[in-house]
Coordinates of C-alpha atoms and ligand atoms in Angstrom, one line a residue:
M1 CA 65.7 45.4 133.1
V2 CA 66.0 45.3 136.8
I3 CA 63.9 48.3 136.5
A4 CA 61.0 46.3 134.7
Q5 CA 61.3 43.5 137.1
S6 CA 60.7 46.1 140.3
K7 CA 57.9 47.6 138.4
R8 CA 56.2 44.0 137.7
L9 CA 56.7 43.2 141.6
R10 CA 55.3 46.6 142.5
Q11 CA 51.9 46.0 140.9
K12 CA 51.5 42.3 141.6
H13 CA 52.1 43.6 145.1
S14 CA 49.1 45.9 144.3
T15 CA 46.8 43.7 142.1
G16 CA 43.9 43.1 144.3
L17 CA 42.2 40.0 145.8
N18 CA 39.7 38.8 143.3
V19 CA 42.6 39.0 141.1
V20 CA 45.5 37.3 142.9
D21 CA 43.6 34.8 144.6
P22 CA 39.9 34.2 143.3
E23 CA 39.8 31.2 145.9
V24 CA 40.0 33.1 149.1
Y25 CA 38.2 35.7 147.1
D26 CA 34.9 33.8 146.5
L27 CA 35.2 32.0 149.9
I28 CA 34.8 35.5 152.1
N29 CA 32.3 36.7 149.5
R30 CA 30.2 33.1 150.4
E31 CA 31.0 33.7 154.0
H32 CA 29.5 37.5 153.3
Q33 CA 26.4 35.9 151.8
R34 CA 26.1 33.4 154.8
Q35 CA 26.0 36.4 157.3
E36 CA 23.5 38.0 155.4
D37 CA 21.2 35.4 155.1
K38 CA 21.2 33.5 158.6
I39 CA 19.8 34.6 161.5
E40 CA 22.7 34.5 163.6
L41 CA 22.1 33.7 167.3
I42 CA 25.8 32.0 168.5
A43 CA 26.2 34.3 171.6
S44 CA 29.9 34.9 171.5
A45 CA 29.3 36.4 167.7
N46 CA 28.6 40.3 166.6
F47 CA 28.8 42.7 164.0
V48 CA 31.7 45.3 163.6
S49 CA 31.1 48.5 162.3
R50 CA 32.5 49.4 159.4
A51 CA 34.8 51.7 161.2
V52 CA 36.1 48.8 163.5
L53 CA 36.4 46.9 160.3
E54 CA 38.4 49.8 158.7
A55 CA 40.8 49.6 161.5
T56 CA 40.9 45.8 161.9
G57 CA 41.9 45.6 158.0
S58 CA 44.2 49.1 157.5
I59 CA 48.4 49.3 156.7
L60 CA 48.8 48.7 160.5
T61 CA 49.0 45.1 159.8
N62 CA 52.7 46.5 158.0
K63 CA 53.8 48.2 161.7
V64 CA 56.5 45.8 163.6
A65 CA 56.8 46.7 167.2
E66 CA 57.5 45.1 170.4
G67 CA 57.0 46.4 173.9
Y68 CA 55.0 49.1 174.7
P69 CA 54.4 53.1 174.2
G70 CA 57.7 54.8 175.0
R71 CA 59.9 51.3 175.5
R72 CA 59.7 49.7 172.2
Y73 CA 62.2 47.4 170.6
F74 CA 62.1 48.8 167.2
S75 CA 62.0 52.4 165.9
G76 CA 59.7 54.4 163.6
C77 CA 56.7 54.2 166.2
E78 CA 55.8 57.1 166.8
Y79 CA 52.3 57.0 165.6
I80 CA 51.3 53.7 166.8
D81 CA 52.3 54.6 170.1
K82 CA 50.2 57.7 170.0
L83 CA 47.5 54.9 168.9
E84 CA 48.0 52.6 171.8
N85 CA 48.1 54.9 174.3
L86 CA 44.8 56.4 172.7
A87 CA 43.4 53.2 173.0
I88 CA 44.6 52.6 176.6
A89 CA 43.1 56.4 177.9
R90 CA 39.9 54.9 176.6
A91 CA 39.8 51.8 178.1
K92 CA 40.4 52.9 181.6
E93 CA 37.9 55.6 181.1
L94 CA 35.6 53.0 179.9
F95 CA 36.1 50.5 182.5
G96 CA 37.2 53.3 185.5
A97 CA 40.4 51.5 185.3
A98 CA 44.0 52.1 186.6
Y99 CA 45.5 50.5 183.8
A100 CA 44.8 48.9 180.8
N101 CA 47.0 46.6 178.4
L102 CA 45.5 46.4 175.0
E103 CA 48.2 44.0 173.4
P104 CA 46.6 40.4 174.0
Y105 CA 45.4 38.8 171.0
T106 CA 42.8 37.0 172.5
G107 CA 40.6 37.1 175.7
S108 CA 42.7 33.1 175.9
Q109 CA 45.7 34.7 175.7
A110 CA 44.9 37.5 178.7
N111 CA 44.0 35.0 180.8
H112 CA 47.4 33.1 180.5
A113 CA 49.1 36.3 181.0
V114 CA 47.1 36.2 184.7
Y115 CA 48.2 33.2 185.1
L116 CA 51.8 33.6 184.6
T117 CA 51.6 37.1 186.9
V118 CA 50.5 34.9 189.8
L119 CA 50.6 31.0 189.2
K120 CA 53.6 28.7 189.1
P121 CA 53.0 25.6 187.6
G122 CA 51.5 23.2 189.9
D123 CA 49.3 26.0 191.6
R124 CA 45.9 25.6 192.2
I125 CA 43.2 27.5 190.3
L126 CA 39.2 27.4 190.9
G127 CA 37.2 27.8 187.8
M128 CA 33.7 27.4 187.0
D129 CA 33.3 23.6 185.5
L130 CA 33.5 23.8 181.5
S131 CA 29.9 21.9 181.5
H132 CA 28.5 24.6 184.2
G133 CA 29.2 27.3 181.7
G134 CA 33.0 27.8 182.5
H135 CA 35.7 28.6 179.3
L136 CA 38.4 26.4 178.3
S137 CA 41.0 28.5 179.8
H138 CA 40.1 28.4 183.0
G139 CA 41.5 24.9 183.5
A140 CA 39.9 22.4 181.3
K141 CA 41.9 19.7 181.1
F142 CA 42.8 19.6 177.1
N143 CA 43.9 23.2 177.4
M144 CA 47.3 24.4 178.7
T145 CA 45.9 25.4 182.1
G146 CA 44.5 22.0 182.7
K147 CA 48.2 20.6 181.7
N148 CA 50.4 23.0 183.9
Y149 CA 47.9 24.1 187.2
D150 CA 46.3 21.9 189.7
C151 CA 42.4 23.0 188.3
H152 CA 39.5 22.7 190.3
F153 CA 36.2 23.5 189.5
Y154 CA 32.9 24.9 191.1
Q155 CA 29.7 23.8 189.5
V156 CA 26.1 25.6 189.5
D157 CA 23.5 24.9 192.2
P158 CA 21.7 21.4 191.5
D159 CA 18.2 23.3 192.6
T160 CA 18.2 26.8 191.1
E161 CA 21.3 26.4 188.2
R162 CA 22.8 29.6 189.9
L163 CA 26.1 30.3 191.3
N164 CA 25.8 29.2 194.8
Y165 CA 28.5 31.6 196.6
D166 CA 28.3 29.5 200.1
R167 CA 28.8 26.6 198.3
I168 CA 31.8 28.2 196.5
L169 CA 33.4 29.4 199.3
A170 CA 33.0 26.1 200.9
Q171 CA 35.0 24.5 198.5
A172 CA 37.5 27.3 198.1
K173 CA 38.5 26.7 201.9
D174 CA 38.8 23.2 200.9
V175 CA 40.5 23.5 197.6
R176 CA 42.7 26.7 198.8
P177 CA 43.4 28.2 195.3
K178 CA 45.9 30.6 194.9
L179 CA 43.6 32.1 192.1
I180 CA 39.6 31.9 191.6
I181 CA 38.2 32.8 188.5
A182 CA 34.9 34.4 188.3
G183 CA 33.4 34.3 184.7
A184 CA 31.7 32.3 181.9
S185 CA 30.9 31.5 178.3
A186 CA 27.1 29.8 179.2
Y187 CA 25.8 31.3 182.4
P188 CA 22.7 33.7 181.7
R189 CA 22.9 35.0 185.0
T190 CA 24.3 38.0 187.1
I191 CA 27.5 37.7 188.5
D192 CA 28.2 38.7 192.3
F193 CA 32.0 39.7 191.8
Q194 CA 32.2 41.5 195.0
R195 CA 31.2 38.3 196.6
F196 CA 33.5 36.1 195.0
R197 CA 36.2 38.9 196.2
E198 CA 35.2 38.4 199.9
I199 CA 35.6 34.5 198.9
A200 CA 39.3 35.4 197.6
D201 CA 40.2 37.2 200.4
E202 CA 38.4 34.4 202.9
V203 CA 40.9 32.1 201.6
G204 CA 44.0 34.0 200.5
A205 CA 43.4 33.5 196.7
Y206 CA 43.7 36.5 193.8
L207 CA 40.6 36.9 191.6
L208 CA 40.8 36.6 188.2
A209 CA 37.0 38.1 186.7
D210 CA 36.9 36.9 182.8
V211 CA 34.0 39.2 181.7
A212 CA 34.4 37.9 178.0
H213 CA 30.8 37.4 177.5
I214 CA 29.1 40.4 179.5
S215 CA 32.1 43.5 178.8
G216 CA 29.6 45.4 177.1
L217 CA 27.1 45.1 179.1
I218 CA 29.6 46.5 182.0
A219 CA 30.9 49.4 179.3
A220 CA 26.9 50.3 179.3
E221 CA 26.6 49.8 182.8
L222 CA 23.9 47.2 182.8
H223 CA 26.0 44.7 184.6
P224 CA 28.0 45.2 187.6
N225 CA 31.6 45.8 187.1
P226 CA 34.4 43.6 188.8
I227 CA 37.1 46.6 188.7
N228 CA 37.1 47.6 192.0
H229 CA 36.8 44.0 193.1
A230 CA 38.9 41.6 191.2
H231 CA 42.5 41.7 191.3
F232 CA 42.8 41.3 187.4
V233 CA 39.8 41.7 184.8
T234 CA 40.3 40.0 181.5
T235 CA 38.4 40.0 178.5
S236 CA 38.0 39.3 174.6
T237 CA 36.4 42.1 172.7
Q238 CA 34.6 40.5 170.0
K239 CA 31.4 39.6 172.0
T240 CA 29.0 41.9 173.5
L241 CA 31.7 44.6 173.2
R242 CA 31.4 44.9 169.1
G243 CA 35.4 44.9 168.6
P244 CA 37.7 43.6 166.8
R245 CA 38.7 39.6 167.8
S246 CA 41.0 40.7 170.5
G247 CA 41.5 40.6 174.1
M248 CA 42.3 43.2 177.0
I249 CA 43.8 43.5 180.2
L250 CA 42.3 45.6 183.0
L251 CA 43.3 46.5 186.2
G252 CA 41.9 49.0 189.5
E253 CA 43.3 51.4 191.4
H254 CA 43.9 49.0 194.2
S255 CA 45.8 46.4 192.1
A256 CA 47.6 48.5 189.2
P257 CA 50.3 49.5 191.8
E258 CA 51.1 46.0 192.5
F259 CA 50.3 44.1 188.9
A260 CA 50.5 46.6 186.5
R261 CA 54.4 46.1 185.2
K262 CA 54.0 42.1 186.2
I263 CA 51.1 42.1 183.7
D264 CA 53.0 44.3 180.8
S265 CA 55.8 41.7 181.0
A266 CA 53.7 38.4 181.4
V267 CA 51.9 39.6 178.1
F268 CA 55.2 40.9 176.1
P269 CA 57.2 39.1 176.1
G270 CA 55.7 36.5 178.5
V271 CA 52.9 35.1 176.4
Q272 CA 53.1 36.8 173.3
G273 CA 55.6 38.4 170.6
A274 CA 55.0 41.8 168.2
V275 CA 52.0 43.7 168.9
H276 CA 49.1 43.5 166.5
M277 CA 48.4 47.4 165.6
H278 CA 45.8 46.7 163.6
A279 CA 43.9 44.9 166.1
I280 CA 44.9 47.7 168.9
A281 CA 43.6 50.7 166.5
A282 CA 40.2 48.9 166.3
K283 CA 39.8 48.2 170.1
A284 CA 40.1 52.1 170.4
V285 CA 37.5 52.4 168.1
M286 CA 35.3 50.0 169.5
L287 CA 36.1 51.5 172.8
K288 CA 34.8 55.1 171.8
E289 CA 32.3 53.9 169.9
A290 CA 31.2 51.9 173.6
M291 CA 31.2 55.4 175.4
S292 CA 28.5 56.6 172.9
P293 CA 24.9 56.9 174.0
S294 CA 23.7 54.7 171.0
F295 CA 26.0 51.9 172.6
A296 CA 23.9 52.1 175.8
T297 CA 21.0 51.8 173.6
Y298 CA 21.9 48.9 171.5
Q299 CA 22.9 46.7 174.9
R300 CA 19.6 47.6 176.7
Q301 CA 18.2 46.6 173.3
T302 CA 19.9 43.4 173.5
L303 CA 18.8 42.8 177.1
E304 CA 15.0 43.2 176.1
N305 CA 15.5 40.5 172.8
T306 CA 17.1 38.2 175.0
R307 CA 14.2 38.1 177.7
V308 CA 11.0 38.4 175.0
I309 CA 12.8 35.4 173.4
A310 CA 13.1 33.4 177.1
E311 CA 9.6 34.5 177.9
D312 CA 8.4 33.1 174.5
L313 CA 10.3 30.0 174.9
V314 CA 8.9 29.0 178.4
K315 CA 5.6 29.6 177.4
K316 CA 5.9 27.5 174.2
D317 CA 7.4 24.9 176.9
F318 CA 10.8 24.7 176.6
R319 CA 13.0 24.3 179.9
L320 CA 15.6 27.4 180.3
V321 CA 18.7 26.6 182.6
S322 CA 17.9 29.1 185.8
G323 CA 14.5 29.4 184.4
G324 CA 15.3 32.7 182.4
T325 CA 18.3 35.3 181.7
D326 CA 19.7 38.6 182.3
N327 CA 22.1 38.8 180.3
H328 CA 22.7 38.5 176.4
L329 CA 22.1 34.5 176.8
I330 CA 19.9 31.8 177.0
L331 CA 20.7 28.1 177.5
L332 CA 18.1 25.4 176.3
D333 CA 17.6 22.3 177.7
L334 CA 16.0 19.7 175.0
S335 CA 16.1 16.9 177.3
E336 CA 12.6 16.7 177.8
K337 CA 12.1 17.5 174.0
G338 CA 13.9 14.3 173.0
I339 CA 16.3 15.7 170.9
T340 CA 19.9 16.7 171.5
G341 CA 21.8 19.6 171.2
K342 CA 23.7 18.3 168.2
E343 CA 20.5 17.3 166.5
A344 CA 18.9 21.1 167.2
E345 CA 22.0 22.6 166.0
E346 CA 22.0 21.1 162.8
L347 CA 17.8 21.1 162.0
L348 CA 18.2 25.0 163.0
A349 CA 21.1 25.5 160.6
S350 CA 18.9 23.7 157.8
V351 CA 16.9 26.5 158.1
G352 CA 19.3 29.4 158.0
I353 CA 19.2 29.8 162.1
T354 CA 23.0 29.7 163.7
V355 CA 23.3 28.0 167.3
N356 CA 25.6 26.3 169.3
K357 CA 25.1 23.3 171.1
N358 CA 26.3 23.8 174.6
M359 CA 26.6 21.3 177.5
L360 CA 24.2 22.0 180.2
P361 CA 24.8 21.8 184.1
Y362 CA 24.8 17.8 185.2
D363 CA 24.5 16.8 181.4
S364 CA 24.1 13.4 180.5
Q365 CA 25.2 13.7 177.1
K366 CA 28.9 13.8 175.5
P367 CA 30.5 17.2 174.7
S368 CA 30.0 16.1 171.2
V369 CA 26.5 15.7 171.5
C370 CA 25.0 18.3 174.5
G371 CA 21.6 18.5 175.9
G372 CA 20.6 21.8 174.6
I373 CA 21.3 24.2 172.6
R374 CA 23.0 28.2 173.6
I375 CA 21.2 31.5 172.3
G376 CA 22.1 34.6 172.2
T377 CA 20.8 38.4 170.5
S378 CA 23.8 40.6 170.6
A379 CA 24.5 40.1 166.6
I380 CA 21.0 39.8 165.7
T381 CA 19.9 43.2 167.9
T382 CA 23.4 44.6 166.0
R383 CA 21.3 44.1 162.8
G384 CA 18.2 45.9 164.3
F385 CA 16.4 43.1 165.0
T386 CA 13.4 44.2 167.7
S387 CA 11.5 42.4 170.1
E388 CA 8.4 41.9 167.8
D389 CA 10.7 39.9 165.5
M390 CA 12.0 38.0 168.7
H391 CA 8.4 36.7 168.9
C392 CA 8.8 35.2 165.4
I393 CA 12.2 33.9 166.3
A394 CA 11.1 32.0 169.4
D395 CA 7.8 30.5 166.9
L396 CA 10.1 29.5 164.1
I397 CA 12.4 27.6 167.3
E398 CA 9.5 26.0 168.5
K399 CA 8.0 24.9 164.8
V400 CA 11.6 23.2 164.0
L401 CA 12.3 22.0 167.7
S402 CA 8.7 20.7 168.9
G403 CA 8.0 17.4 167.7
K404 CA 9.2 16.4 164.3
P405 CA 8.9 19.1 161.6
T406 CA 7.9 17.9 158.5
A407 CA 9.8 19.3 155.3
I408 CA 6.9 21.8 154.7
T409 CA 7.3 23.2 158.0
L410 CA 10.8 23.4 157.6
K411 CA 10.7 25.0 154.1
T412 CA 8.1 27.8 155.7
V413 CA 10.6 28.4 158.3
Q414 CA 13.5 28.8 156.1
E415 CA 11.2 31.5 154.0
E416 CA 10.7 33.1 157.3
V417 CA 14.2 33.2 158.3
S418 CA 15.0 35.0 154.6
R419 CA 11.9 37.3 155.3
L420 CA 13.5 38.5 158.2
C421 CA 16.8 38.9 157.0
R422 CA 15.9 40.7 154.1
L423 CA 13.7 43.1 156.7
H424 CA 17.2 43.8 158.5
P425 CA 19.8 43.9 155.7
H426 CA 23.2 44.5 157.1
I427 CA 26.6 43.5 155.7
D428 CA 26.0 45.2 152.5
S429 CA 24.0 48.1 153.9
I430 CA 26.9 48.5 156.4
Y431 CA 29.9 47.9 154.9
G432 CA 29.2 48.8 151.4
E433 CA 29.6 52.5 150.1
G434 CA 29.3 54.5 153.8
E435 CA 30.2 57.6 154.9
T436 CA 33.5 58.7 154.6
N437 CA 33.6 62.2 155.8
Ligands
LIG1 N1 34.0 31.3 174.4 C1 33.8 30.9 173.3 C2 32.2 31.2 172.8 O1 31.8 31.7 174.1 O2 31.9 30.8 172.0 C3 34.4 31.5 171.8 O3 34.8 32.8 172.0

């Protein structure tokens, strides 16, 4: 009787998702199809490789572990210790770091761990204004950073819409922050981390470089690396770096001796609990992939694709914030087109093009409406979209956002979106059968 019951339970445990939970199975399949059928232009999106996906969905999710390799609070860690050490070694090699912590669950958690390391409640932070390209975890008032710390914000120059380092220095002298944050979610230009460090040194502040959006470009040496300038470097890993949805903290040789142990304790037990070993394994795979020549080729193509779409849109009379781009994203100011970011997002979604409405520097719209949209090419470049395809996409964007598109125009655009997606099949071809040896 007891044996039969145990067998039944084991059988249930080994039954597939489609049988156990058809509702969830169906929704995953629909999302799968959505990813295949739409042109994904959200700048923080990407498609992981089959190998990264396999590691993310591996049996490592079963392993409980707290602490760090060789210093765990549970036994049975002989293999996962090796795995975490491997991931750490790869992160250090790829970014030229002296220390790497691969445990943060997300980029935001990584930032919170840095704050816990150097700040006390009420201390002053100087970060980039959210509506000028900054991030929620850099001090937004509705984020825990805004509640715990005294947050001040620098903005882009009103004329150039780029960072103006002299103005940031003047503001830093005024604010006297304990921590300056360099990094953004919607800034299309190169960030000068060395200059940021000079500013930090001049006012006696620590410097955090949050490279969430550009870490893939840094890995491919297509954007300056902050590792020898910033006291702390944080990143999420799912954007240009093309890894799992997770985070990472890096320290250079100059700051590791002072902060390595403190960051370890801030991540665990300070901010987080047990390690997500499946995510760490996936990050190890991501880092190996990012060391390959094909990754650098991919990042160069991403930059080229962004440049092409930016130039085409400018020729089509769209205004780009700062006039263009140096990285994987552009910000389109739609105020002169008589359409809001929200309306543009919805119109483009209706034809199968996925973007996000985005606040613009000095925006007159509310955050729920926004004056523009953000467009990034990381995901479609992974899918194999070429510069030629970028000309097509710019044409499609123009057709939808310039003037009032007719139902026939929208239908034609939708058909063209489908054609482009069929030309570059992704999900099935990457996650289907695959090579296993
Ligand atoms: N930080 C948000 C973005 O840039 O889209 C989500 O990762």
